[in-house]
Short mmCIF file of C-alpha atoms and ligand atoms in Angstrom, two decimals:
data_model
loop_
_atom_site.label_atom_id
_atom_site.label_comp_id
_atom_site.label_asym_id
_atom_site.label_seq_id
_atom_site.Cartn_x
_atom_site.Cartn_y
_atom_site.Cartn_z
CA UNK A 1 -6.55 12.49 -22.01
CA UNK A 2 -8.98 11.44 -19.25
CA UNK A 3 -10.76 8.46 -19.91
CA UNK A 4 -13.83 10.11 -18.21
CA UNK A 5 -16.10 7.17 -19.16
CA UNK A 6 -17.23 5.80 -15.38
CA UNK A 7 -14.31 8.05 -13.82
CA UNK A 8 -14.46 9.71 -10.38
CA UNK A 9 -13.57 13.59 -11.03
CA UNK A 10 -11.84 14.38 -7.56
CA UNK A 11 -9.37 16.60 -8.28
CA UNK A 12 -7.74 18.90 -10.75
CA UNK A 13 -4.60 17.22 -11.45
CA UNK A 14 -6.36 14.50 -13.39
CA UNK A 15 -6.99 17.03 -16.49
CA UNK A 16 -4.85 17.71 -18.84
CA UNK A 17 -5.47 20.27 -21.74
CA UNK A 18 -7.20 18.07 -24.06
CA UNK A 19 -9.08 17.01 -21.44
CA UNK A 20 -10.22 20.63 -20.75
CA UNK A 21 -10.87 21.35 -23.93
CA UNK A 22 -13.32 18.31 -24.29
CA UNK A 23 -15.39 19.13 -20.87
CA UNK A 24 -15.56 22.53 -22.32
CA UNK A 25 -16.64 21.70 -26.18
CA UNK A 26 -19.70 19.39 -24.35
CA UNK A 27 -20.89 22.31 -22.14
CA UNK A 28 -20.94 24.76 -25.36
CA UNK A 29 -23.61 21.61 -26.78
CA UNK A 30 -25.67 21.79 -23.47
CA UNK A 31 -26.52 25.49 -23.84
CA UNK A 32 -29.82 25.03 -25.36
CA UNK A 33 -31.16 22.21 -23.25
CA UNK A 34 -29.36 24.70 -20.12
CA UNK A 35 -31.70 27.63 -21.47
CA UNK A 36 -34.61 25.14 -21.88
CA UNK A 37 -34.61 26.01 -25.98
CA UNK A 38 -35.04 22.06 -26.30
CA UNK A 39 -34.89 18.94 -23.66
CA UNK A 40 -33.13 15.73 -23.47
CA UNK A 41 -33.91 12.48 -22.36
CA UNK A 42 -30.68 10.93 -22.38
CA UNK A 43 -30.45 9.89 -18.97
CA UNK A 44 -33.52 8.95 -18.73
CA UNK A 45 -33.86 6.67 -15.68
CA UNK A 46 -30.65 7.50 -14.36
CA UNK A 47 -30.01 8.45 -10.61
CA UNK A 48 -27.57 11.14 -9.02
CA UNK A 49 -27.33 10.75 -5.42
CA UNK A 50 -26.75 14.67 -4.38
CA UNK A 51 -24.69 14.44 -0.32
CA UNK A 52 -24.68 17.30 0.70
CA UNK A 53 -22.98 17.49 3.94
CA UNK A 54 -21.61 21.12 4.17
CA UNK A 55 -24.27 23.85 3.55
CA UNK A 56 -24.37 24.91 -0.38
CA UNK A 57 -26.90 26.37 -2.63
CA UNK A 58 -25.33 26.79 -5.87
CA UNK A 59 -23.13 24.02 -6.21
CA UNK A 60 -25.86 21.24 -4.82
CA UNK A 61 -28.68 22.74 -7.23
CA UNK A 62 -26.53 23.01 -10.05
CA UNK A 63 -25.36 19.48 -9.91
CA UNK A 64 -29.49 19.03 -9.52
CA UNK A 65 -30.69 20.92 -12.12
CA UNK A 66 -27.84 20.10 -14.66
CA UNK A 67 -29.16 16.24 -13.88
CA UNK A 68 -32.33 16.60 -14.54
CA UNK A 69 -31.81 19.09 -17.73
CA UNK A 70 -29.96 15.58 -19.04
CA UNK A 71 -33.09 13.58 -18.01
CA UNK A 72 -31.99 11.92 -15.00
CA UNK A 73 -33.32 12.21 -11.47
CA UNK A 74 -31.96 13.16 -8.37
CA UNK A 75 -31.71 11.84 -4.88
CA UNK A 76 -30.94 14.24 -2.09
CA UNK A 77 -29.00 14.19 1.43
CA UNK A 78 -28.02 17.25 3.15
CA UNK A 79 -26.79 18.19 6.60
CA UNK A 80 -24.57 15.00 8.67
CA UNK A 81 -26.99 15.40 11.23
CA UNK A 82 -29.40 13.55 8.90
CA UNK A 83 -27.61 11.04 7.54
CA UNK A 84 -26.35 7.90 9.18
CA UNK A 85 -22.95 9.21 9.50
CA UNK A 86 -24.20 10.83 12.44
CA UNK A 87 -24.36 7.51 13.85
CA UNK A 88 -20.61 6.74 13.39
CA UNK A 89 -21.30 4.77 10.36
CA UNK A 90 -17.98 4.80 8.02
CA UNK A 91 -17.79 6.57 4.62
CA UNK A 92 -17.34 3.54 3.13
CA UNK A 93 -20.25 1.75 4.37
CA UNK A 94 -22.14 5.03 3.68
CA UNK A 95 -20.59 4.59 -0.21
CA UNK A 96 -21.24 0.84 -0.90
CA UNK A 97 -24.80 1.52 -0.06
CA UNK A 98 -25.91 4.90 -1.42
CA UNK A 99 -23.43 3.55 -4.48
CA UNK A 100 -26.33 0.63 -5.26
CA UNK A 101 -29.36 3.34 -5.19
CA UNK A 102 -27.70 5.60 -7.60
CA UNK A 103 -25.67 5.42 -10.94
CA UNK A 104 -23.23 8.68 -10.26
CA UNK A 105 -22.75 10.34 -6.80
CA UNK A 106 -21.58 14.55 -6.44
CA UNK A 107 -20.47 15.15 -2.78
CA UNK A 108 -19.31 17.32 -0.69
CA UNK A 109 -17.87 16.95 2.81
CA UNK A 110 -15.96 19.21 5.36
CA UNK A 111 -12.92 17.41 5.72
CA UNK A 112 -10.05 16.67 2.86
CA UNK A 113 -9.69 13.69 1.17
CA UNK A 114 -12.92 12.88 2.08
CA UNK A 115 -14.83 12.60 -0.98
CA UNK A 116 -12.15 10.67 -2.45
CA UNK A 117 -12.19 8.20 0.60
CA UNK A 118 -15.29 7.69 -0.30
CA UNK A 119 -14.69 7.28 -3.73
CA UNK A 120 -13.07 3.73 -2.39
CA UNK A 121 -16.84 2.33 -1.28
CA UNK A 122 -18.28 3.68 -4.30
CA UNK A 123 -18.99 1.55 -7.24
CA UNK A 124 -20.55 4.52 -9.30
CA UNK A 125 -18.47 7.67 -10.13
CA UNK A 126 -18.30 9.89 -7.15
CA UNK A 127 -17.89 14.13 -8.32
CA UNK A 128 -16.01 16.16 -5.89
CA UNK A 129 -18.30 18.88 -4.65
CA UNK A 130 -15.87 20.04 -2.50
CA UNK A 131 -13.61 18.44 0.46
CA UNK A 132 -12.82 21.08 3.03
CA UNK A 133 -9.88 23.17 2.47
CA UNK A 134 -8.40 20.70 -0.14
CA UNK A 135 -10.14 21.27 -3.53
CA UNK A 136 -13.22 22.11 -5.44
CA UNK A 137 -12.68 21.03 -9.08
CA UNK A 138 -15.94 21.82 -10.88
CA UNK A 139 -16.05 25.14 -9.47
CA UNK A 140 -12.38 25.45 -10.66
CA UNK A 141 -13.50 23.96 -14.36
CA UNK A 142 -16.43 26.52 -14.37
CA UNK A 143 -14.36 29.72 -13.25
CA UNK A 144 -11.44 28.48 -16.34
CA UNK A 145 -14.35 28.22 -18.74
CA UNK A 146 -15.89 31.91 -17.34
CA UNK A 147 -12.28 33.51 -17.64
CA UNK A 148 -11.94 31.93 -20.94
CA UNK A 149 -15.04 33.23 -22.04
CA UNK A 150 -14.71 36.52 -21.08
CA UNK A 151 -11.11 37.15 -22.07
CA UNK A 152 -12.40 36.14 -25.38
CA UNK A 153 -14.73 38.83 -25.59
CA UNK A 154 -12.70 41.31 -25.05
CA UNK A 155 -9.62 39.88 -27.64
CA UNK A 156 -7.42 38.15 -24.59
CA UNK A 157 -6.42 34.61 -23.67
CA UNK A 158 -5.65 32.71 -20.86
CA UNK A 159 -1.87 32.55 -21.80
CA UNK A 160 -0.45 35.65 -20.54
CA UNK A 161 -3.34 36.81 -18.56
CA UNK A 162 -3.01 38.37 -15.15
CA UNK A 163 -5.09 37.54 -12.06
CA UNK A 164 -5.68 38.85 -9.12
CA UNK A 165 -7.14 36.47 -6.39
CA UNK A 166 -8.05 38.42 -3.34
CA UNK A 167 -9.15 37.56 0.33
CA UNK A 168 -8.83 34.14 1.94
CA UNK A 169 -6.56 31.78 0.16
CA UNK A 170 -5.71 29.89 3.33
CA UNK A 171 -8.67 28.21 3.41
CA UNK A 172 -10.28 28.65 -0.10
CA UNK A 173 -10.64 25.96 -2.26
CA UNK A 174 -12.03 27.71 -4.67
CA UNK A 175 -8.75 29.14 -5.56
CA UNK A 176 -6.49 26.45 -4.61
CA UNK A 177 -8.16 24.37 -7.61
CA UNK A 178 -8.57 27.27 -9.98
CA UNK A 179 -5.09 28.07 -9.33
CA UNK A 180 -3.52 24.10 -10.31
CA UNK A 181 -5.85 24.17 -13.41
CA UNK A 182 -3.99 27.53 -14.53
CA UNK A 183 -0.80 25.88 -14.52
CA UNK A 184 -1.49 24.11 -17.71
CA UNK A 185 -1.36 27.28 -19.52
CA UNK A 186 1.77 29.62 -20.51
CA UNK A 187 2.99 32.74 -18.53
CA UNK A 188 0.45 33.41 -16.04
CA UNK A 189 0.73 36.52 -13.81
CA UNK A 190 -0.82 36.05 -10.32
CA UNK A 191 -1.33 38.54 -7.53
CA UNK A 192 -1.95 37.01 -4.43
CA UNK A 193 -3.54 39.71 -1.88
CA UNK A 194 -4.96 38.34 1.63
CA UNK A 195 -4.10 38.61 5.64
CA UNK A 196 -0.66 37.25 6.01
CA UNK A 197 -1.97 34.83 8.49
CA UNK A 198 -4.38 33.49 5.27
CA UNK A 199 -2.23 33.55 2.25
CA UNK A 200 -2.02 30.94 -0.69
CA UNK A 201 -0.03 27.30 0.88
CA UNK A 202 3.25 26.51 -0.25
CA UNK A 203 1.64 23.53 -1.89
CA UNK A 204 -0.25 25.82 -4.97
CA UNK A 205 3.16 28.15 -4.70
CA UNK A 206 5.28 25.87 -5.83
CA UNK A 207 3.05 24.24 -8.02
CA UNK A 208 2.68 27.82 -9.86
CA UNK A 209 6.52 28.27 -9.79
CA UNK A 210 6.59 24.45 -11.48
CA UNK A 211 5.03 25.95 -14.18
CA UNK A 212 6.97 29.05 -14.76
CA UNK A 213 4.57 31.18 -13.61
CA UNK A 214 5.02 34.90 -12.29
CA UNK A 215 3.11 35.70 -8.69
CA UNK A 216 3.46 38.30 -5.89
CA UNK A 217 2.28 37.42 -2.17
CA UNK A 218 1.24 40.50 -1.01
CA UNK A 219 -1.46 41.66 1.77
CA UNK A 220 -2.10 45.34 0.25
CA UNK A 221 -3.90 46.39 -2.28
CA UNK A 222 -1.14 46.76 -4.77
CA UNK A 223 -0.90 45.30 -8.25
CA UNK A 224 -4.87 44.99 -9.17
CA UNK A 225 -4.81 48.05 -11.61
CA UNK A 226 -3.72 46.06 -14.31
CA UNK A 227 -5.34 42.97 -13.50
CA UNK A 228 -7.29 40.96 -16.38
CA UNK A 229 -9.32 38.77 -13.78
CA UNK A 230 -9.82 39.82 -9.88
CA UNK A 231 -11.05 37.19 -8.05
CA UNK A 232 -12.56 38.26 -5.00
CA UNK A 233 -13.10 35.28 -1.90
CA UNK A 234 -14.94 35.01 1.32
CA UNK A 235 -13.75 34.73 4.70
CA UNK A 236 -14.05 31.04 5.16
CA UNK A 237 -15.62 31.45 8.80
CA UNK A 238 -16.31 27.65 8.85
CA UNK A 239 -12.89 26.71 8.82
CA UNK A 240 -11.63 28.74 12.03
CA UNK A 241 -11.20 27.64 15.62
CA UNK A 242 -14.02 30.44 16.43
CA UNK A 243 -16.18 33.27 14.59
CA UNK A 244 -14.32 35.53 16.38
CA UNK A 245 -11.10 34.67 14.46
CA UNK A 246 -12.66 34.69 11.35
CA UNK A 247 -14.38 38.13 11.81
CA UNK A 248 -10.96 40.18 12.80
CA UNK A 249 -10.46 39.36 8.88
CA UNK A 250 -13.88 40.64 7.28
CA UNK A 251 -13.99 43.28 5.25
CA UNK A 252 -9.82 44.09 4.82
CA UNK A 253 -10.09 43.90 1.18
CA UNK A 254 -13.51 45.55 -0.60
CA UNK A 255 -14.30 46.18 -4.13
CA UNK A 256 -16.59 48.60 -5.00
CA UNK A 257 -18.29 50.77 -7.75
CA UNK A 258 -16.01 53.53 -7.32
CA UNK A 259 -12.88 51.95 -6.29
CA UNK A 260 -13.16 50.09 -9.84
CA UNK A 261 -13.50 52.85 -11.27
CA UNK A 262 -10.57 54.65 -10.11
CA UNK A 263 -7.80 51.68 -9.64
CA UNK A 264 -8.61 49.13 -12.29
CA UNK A 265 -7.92 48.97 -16.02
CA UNK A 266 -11.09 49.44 -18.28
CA UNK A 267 -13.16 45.96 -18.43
CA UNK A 268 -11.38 43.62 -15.41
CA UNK A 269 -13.62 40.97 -15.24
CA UNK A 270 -14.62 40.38 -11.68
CA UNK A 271 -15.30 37.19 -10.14
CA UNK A 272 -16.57 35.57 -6.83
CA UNK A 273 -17.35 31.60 -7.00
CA UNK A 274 -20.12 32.85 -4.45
CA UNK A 275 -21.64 33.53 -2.02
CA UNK A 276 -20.47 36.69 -1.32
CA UNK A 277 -20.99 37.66 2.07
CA UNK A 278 -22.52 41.16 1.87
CA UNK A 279 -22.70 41.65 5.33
CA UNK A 280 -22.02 44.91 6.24
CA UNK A 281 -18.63 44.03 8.31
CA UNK A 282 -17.45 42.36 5.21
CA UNK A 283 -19.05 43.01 1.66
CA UNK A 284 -16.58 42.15 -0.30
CA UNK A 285 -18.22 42.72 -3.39
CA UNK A 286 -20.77 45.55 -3.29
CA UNK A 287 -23.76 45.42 -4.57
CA UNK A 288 -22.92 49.07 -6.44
CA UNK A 289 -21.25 46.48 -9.04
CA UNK A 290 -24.54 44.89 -10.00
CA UNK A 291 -25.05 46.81 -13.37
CA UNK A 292 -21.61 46.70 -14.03
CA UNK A 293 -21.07 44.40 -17.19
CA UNK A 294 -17.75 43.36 -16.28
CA UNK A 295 -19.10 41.33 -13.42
CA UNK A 296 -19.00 37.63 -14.34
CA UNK A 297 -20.27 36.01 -11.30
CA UNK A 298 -23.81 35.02 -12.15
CA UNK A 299 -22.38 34.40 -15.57
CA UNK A 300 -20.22 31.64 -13.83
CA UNK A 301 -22.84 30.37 -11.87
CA UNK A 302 -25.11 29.87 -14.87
CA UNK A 303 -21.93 28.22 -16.33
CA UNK A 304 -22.00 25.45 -13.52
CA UNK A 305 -24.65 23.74 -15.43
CA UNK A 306 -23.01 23.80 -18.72
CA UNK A 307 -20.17 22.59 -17.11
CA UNK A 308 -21.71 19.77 -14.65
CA UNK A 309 -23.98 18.37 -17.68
CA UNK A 310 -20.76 17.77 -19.53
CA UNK A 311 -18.95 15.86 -16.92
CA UNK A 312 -22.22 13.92 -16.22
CA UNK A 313 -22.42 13.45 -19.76
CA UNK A 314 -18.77 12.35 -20.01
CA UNK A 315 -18.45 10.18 -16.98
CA UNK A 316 -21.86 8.16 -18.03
CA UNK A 317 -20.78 7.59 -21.74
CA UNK A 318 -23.44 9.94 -23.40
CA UNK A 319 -21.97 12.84 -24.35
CA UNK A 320 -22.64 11.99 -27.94
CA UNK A 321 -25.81 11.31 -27.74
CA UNK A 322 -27.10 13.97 -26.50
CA UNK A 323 -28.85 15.18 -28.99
CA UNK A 324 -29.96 11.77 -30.11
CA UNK A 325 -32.36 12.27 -27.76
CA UNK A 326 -34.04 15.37 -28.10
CA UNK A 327 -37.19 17.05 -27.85
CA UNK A 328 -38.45 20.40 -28.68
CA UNK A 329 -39.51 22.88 -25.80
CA UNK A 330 -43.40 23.41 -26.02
CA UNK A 331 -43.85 25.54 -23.62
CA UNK A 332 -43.36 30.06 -23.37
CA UNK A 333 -39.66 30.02 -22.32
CA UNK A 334 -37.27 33.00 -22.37
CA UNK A 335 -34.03 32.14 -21.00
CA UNK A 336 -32.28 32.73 -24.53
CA UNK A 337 -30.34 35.80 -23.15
CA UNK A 338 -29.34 35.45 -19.28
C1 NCD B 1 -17.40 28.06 -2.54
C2 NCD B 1 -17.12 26.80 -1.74
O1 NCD B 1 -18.05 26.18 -1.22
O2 NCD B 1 -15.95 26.45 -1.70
N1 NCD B 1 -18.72 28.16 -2.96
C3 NCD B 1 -19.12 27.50 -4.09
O3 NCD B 1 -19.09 26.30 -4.17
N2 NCD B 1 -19.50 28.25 -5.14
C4 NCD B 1 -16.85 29.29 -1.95
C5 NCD B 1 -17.34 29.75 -0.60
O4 NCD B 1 -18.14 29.09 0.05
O5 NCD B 1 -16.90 30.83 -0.19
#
C-alpha cells in the first residue's frame, strides 16, 4: 500500500490495488462537499502551488477547485514564458523555492520526467499533472474510477472488460497511464486502433502482455462492436515536428451518432479525457453524441475533483478528517444531480 502521507504521486506504477481502492473510497466521501451539499475547512490555510506550464483547462482547474472545495488556497503559474524558467533558471531552483511558498505542488510540464525532476527540489509533495508524452496519472486514476463506475451500472467489472482506445497512442499519455493502471486487474481485452506511424510503444505492450492481457494493434476500425469502453484520443498536434504532420492524421477515426448506433453493442460507454478537438477536419467525437447517456466524458471530468480531493486529502494526512470539519451549505445550490 502507498504510504501517501507527504508522497509525490508521479506515476502509476506506485499504486497497487489497495491503494486504488483507498483513493477511490475518499473521493466517494468528497461527493457532497464536490456538489457543494456541505463545505470543509480542513485545509484551511493550506497552499497548492498550481504550474501550469503546458496549456490545460480541466486538469489545472480541477486541481484548483478540488483545493479550495478542501479549504485550502491556491497559487497559480501558467505559460514558461512567465515564469523564471524562461530565464534558464533550473527546475530545481524553480522547486526549492516555489516548494517554501506552498505546502503541495500539481504540475505539469512538456517534457518527461520532468515533474519528477522536479520532485528532487521539492520539499512538499509534487502531483504529476502531466509530463509530455510520459504519463498523466490522475487523469488515468479518474478514467479507472469512471470505467468502474459505469461498468457497475450496467452489471460489469473491470476484470474481463474490453476496451477500445482509439486515435493517437504514440503520443497520448492519457492512455499510456490508463493503460499500466489496467494491468492490475484480470483478463483485460484491449483494442488498440490508431495510424501505424502513432500506435501504443512497446513499453505499455509489454507491460499489458506482463499481465496476461489480450490486445490487437490494429489501424482499422475493426473490433469496437463489442467493446465495453471506447476511448476516443486527440491528435496530439503539440508533440509533432510541425502542424502539418499532425493534421495528415485528423479525423481517420470518428465516432458519431449514427455510427454508434449501427457498429457498437447497446450501452458502450464512451470516453475522451478531453478536449476533444471538434474541429471540423477532425471531430473525433461529434457533438450528435451529446444526449447520448452512454457518454461518460463530463462524468469523468466532474470525477477529477472527487478524485484530486482524495489524493490531496491523502498526501496531506487529512483524509479522515474531513468531515471533522464541516459546515453546512447556506446558500440555493443545485448541483445534487450533474
Ligand atoms: C489530456 C492531456 O493533457 O494529456 N487532457 C487532459 O488532461 N484531460 C489529453 C489531451 O490533451 O488530448
Amino acid at each position: 500500500m502507498l504510504q501517501f502521507e507527504g508522497a509525490n504521486i508521479l506515476s502509476v506504477d506506485q499504486f497497487d490495488a489497495d491503494s486504488i481502492q483507498r483513493v477511490f473510497t475518499i473521493a466517494d466521501q468528497m461527493i457532497p462537499y464536490a456538489h457543494r451539499k456541505k463545505r470543509t475547512r480542513v485545509l484551511d490555510g493550506a497552499i497548492l502551488g498550481n504550474l501550469f506550464f503546458e496549456p490545460s483547462t480541466r486538469t489545472r482547474v480541477s486541481f484548483g477547485t478540488a483545493f479550495n472545495l478542501l479549504g485550502g488556497e491556491v497559487r497559480e503559474t501558467t505559460g514558461m514564458e512567465s515564469s523564471a524558467i524562461a530565464k534558464g533558471e533550473s527546475l530545481y531552483d524553480t522547486a526549492r523555492v516555489l516548494s517554501s511558498y506552498s505546502d503541495i505542488i500539481a504540475m505539469r510540464h512538456p517534457k518527461a520526467g520532468s515533474v519528477a525532476e522536479f520532485a528532487e527540489g521539492s520539499r512538499v509533495p509534487v502531483i504529476n499533472g502531466g509530463d509530455g508524452t510520459n504519463e498523466h496519472p490522475t487523469q488515468a486514476l479518474l478514467d479507472l474510477y469512471t470505467i468502474q463506475k459505469e461498468l457497475h451500472h450496467h452489471q460489469r467489472t473491470i476484470d474481463g472488460m474490453h476496451i477500445c482506445m482509439i486515435g493517437d497512442l504514440k503520443y497520448g499519455r492519457t492512455v499510456h497511464s490508463l493503460s499500466k493502471l489496467l494491468c492490475l486487474y484480470k483478463g483485460v481485452q484491449f483494442t488498440l486502433i490508431s495510424p501505424q506511424e502513432l500506435a501504443m510503444p512497446a513499453e505499455v505492450l509489454s507491460a499489458l502482455e506482463d499481465a496476461g492481457h489480450r490486445f490487437t494493434v490494429t489501424d482499422q476500425l475493426a473490433g469496437v462492436m463489442d467493446a465495453d469502453i471506447v476511448y476516443q484520443t486527440r491528435i496530439q498536434q503539440e508533440r509533432f515536428a510541425s502542424l502539418e504532420e499532425a493534421a495528415q492524421y485528423r479525423g481517420r477515426f470518428r465516432l458519431n451518432s449514427e455510427i454508434y448506433t449501427r457498429h457498437y453493442k447497446p450501452n458502450t460507454v464512451i470516453m475522451h479525457p478531453l478536449p476533444r478537438d471538434s474541429r471540423e477536419e477532425a471531430n473525433e467525437l461529434d457533438n450528435d453524441l451529446n444526449q447520448n447517456p452512454n457518454l461518460a466524458i463530463f462524468r469523468q471530468a466532474d470525477n477529477g475533483v472527487l478524485i484530486r480531493m482524495a489524493l490531496f486529502a491523502l498526501t496531506l494526512g487529512v483524509a479522515d478528517k474531513v468531515s471533522q470539519y464541516d459546515t453546512d451549505v447556506v446558500w440555493f445550490s443545485d448541483k445534487a444531480n450533474y
